[in-house]
Coordinates of C-alpha atoms in Angstrom, one line a residue:
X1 CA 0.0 0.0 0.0
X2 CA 3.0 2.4 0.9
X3 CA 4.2 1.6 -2.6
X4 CA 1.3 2.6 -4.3
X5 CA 1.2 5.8 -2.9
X6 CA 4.5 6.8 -3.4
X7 CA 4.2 6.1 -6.8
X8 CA 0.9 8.2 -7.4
X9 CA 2.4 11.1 -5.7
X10 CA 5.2 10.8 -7.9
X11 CA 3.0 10.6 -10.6
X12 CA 1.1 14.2 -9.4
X13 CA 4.2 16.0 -8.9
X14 CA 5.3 15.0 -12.6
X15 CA 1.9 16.3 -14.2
X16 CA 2.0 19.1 -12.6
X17 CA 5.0 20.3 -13.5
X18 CA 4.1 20.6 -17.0
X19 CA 1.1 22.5 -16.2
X20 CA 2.6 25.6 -15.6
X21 CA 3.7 28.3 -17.3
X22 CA 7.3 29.2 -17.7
X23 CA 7.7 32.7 -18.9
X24 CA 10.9 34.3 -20.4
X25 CA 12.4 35.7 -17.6
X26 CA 15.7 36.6 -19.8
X27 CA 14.3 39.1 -21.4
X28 CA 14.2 41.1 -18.0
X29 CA 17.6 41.7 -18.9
X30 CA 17.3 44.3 -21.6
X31 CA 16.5 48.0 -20.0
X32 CA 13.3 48.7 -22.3
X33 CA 11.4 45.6 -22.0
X34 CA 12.1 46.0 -18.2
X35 CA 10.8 49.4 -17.4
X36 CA 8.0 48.6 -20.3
X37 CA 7.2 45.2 -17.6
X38 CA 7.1 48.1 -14.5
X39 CA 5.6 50.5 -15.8
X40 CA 2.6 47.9 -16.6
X41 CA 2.9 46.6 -13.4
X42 CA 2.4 49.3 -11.8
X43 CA -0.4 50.4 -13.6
X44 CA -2.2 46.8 -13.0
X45 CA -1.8 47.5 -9.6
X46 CA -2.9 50.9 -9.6
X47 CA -5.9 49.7 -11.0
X48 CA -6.4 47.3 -8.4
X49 CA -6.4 49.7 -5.3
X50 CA -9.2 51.7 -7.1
X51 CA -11.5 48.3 -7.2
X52 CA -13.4 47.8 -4.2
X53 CA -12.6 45.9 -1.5
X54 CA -15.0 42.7 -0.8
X55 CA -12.5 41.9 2.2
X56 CA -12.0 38.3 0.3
X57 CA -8.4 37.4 0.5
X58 CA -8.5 35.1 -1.8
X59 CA -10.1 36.5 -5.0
X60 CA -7.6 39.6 -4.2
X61 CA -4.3 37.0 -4.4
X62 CA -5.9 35.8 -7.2
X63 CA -6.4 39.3 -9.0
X64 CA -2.7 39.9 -8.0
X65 CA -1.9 36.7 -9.5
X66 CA -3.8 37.1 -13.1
X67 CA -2.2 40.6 -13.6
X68 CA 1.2 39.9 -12.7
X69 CA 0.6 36.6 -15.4
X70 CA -0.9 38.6 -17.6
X71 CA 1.4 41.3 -17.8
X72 CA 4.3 39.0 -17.9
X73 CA 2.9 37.2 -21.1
X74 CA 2.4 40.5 -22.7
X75 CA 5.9 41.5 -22.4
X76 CA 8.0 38.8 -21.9
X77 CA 6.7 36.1 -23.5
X78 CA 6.9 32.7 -23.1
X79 CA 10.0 30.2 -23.0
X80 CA 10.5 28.1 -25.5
X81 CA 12.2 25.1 -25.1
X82 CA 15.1 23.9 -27.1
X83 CA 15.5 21.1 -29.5
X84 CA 17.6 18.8 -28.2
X85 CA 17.2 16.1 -30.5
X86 CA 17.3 17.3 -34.2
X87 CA 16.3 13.6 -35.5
X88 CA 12.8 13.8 -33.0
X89 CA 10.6 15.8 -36.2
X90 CA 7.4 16.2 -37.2
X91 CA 7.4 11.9 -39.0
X92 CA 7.9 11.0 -35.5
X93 CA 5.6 12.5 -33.7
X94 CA 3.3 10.7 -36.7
X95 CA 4.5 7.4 -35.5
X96 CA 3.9 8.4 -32.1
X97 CA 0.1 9.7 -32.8
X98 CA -0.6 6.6 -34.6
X99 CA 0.9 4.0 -31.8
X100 CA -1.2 6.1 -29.3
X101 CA -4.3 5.8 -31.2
X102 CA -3.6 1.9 -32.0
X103 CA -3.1 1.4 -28.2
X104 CA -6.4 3.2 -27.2
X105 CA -8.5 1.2 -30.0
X106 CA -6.7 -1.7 -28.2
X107 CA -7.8 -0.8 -24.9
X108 CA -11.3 -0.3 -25.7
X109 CA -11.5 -3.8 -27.8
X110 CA -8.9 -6.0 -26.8
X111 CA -9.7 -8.6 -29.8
X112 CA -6.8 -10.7 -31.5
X113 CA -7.1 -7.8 -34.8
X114 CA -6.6 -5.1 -32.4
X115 CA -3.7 -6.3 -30.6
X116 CA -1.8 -7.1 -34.2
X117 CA -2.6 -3.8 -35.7
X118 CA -0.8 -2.4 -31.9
X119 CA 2.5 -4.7 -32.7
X120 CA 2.8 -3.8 -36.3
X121 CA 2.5 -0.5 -35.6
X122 CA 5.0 -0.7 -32.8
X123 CA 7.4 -2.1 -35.0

């Protein structure tokens, strides 16, 4: 049982870290799009003190949160990951679509025609 749950929590931590957004912080680094990310910060905020308070701590964080995301998008961008295997293209994330898709038609119906069409396409 300790097993199992180890596992799955191993599992959650790995989803999540693809779920969030990695922005490109580098670009902080050249003076206009720096004071061009303050100055719109500062403004978002701004903004925010003029709202009126409801006294929810929560949907305020979460305010703070959405404009310092959203501002960040706006002007920094997203990172992008690198390449790091030039022979991984665009006919082998074909062959990876069509395995996936044999293996769920395989897991719906798990008759004999199913599970050849999943080993030829694996090989």
């Amino acid at each position: 049982m300790g097993k199992v749950r180890g596992r799955l929590a191993v599992g959650k931590q790995a989803a999540q870290k693809f779920d969030r957004e990695i922005f490109n912080l580098r670009k902080l680094n050249e003076l206009e799009v720096r004071k061009q990310y303050q100055i719109e910060i500062t403004n978002r905020f701004a903004a925010l003190e003029n709202q009126k308070d409801d006294g929810d701590v929560n949907r305020t964080w979460e305010n703070i949160k959405e404009n310092i995301k959203t501002s960040a998008k706006e002007n920094l961008g997203m990172h992008e990951w690198k390449q790091h295997k030039p022979w991984f293209d665009e006919e082998c994330l074909g062959f990876l679509d069509q395995r996936k898709r044999a293996k769920v038609q395989w897991v719906r119906d798990p008759s004999r025609s199913n599970v050849d069409n999943l080993n030829n396409v694996r090989h």
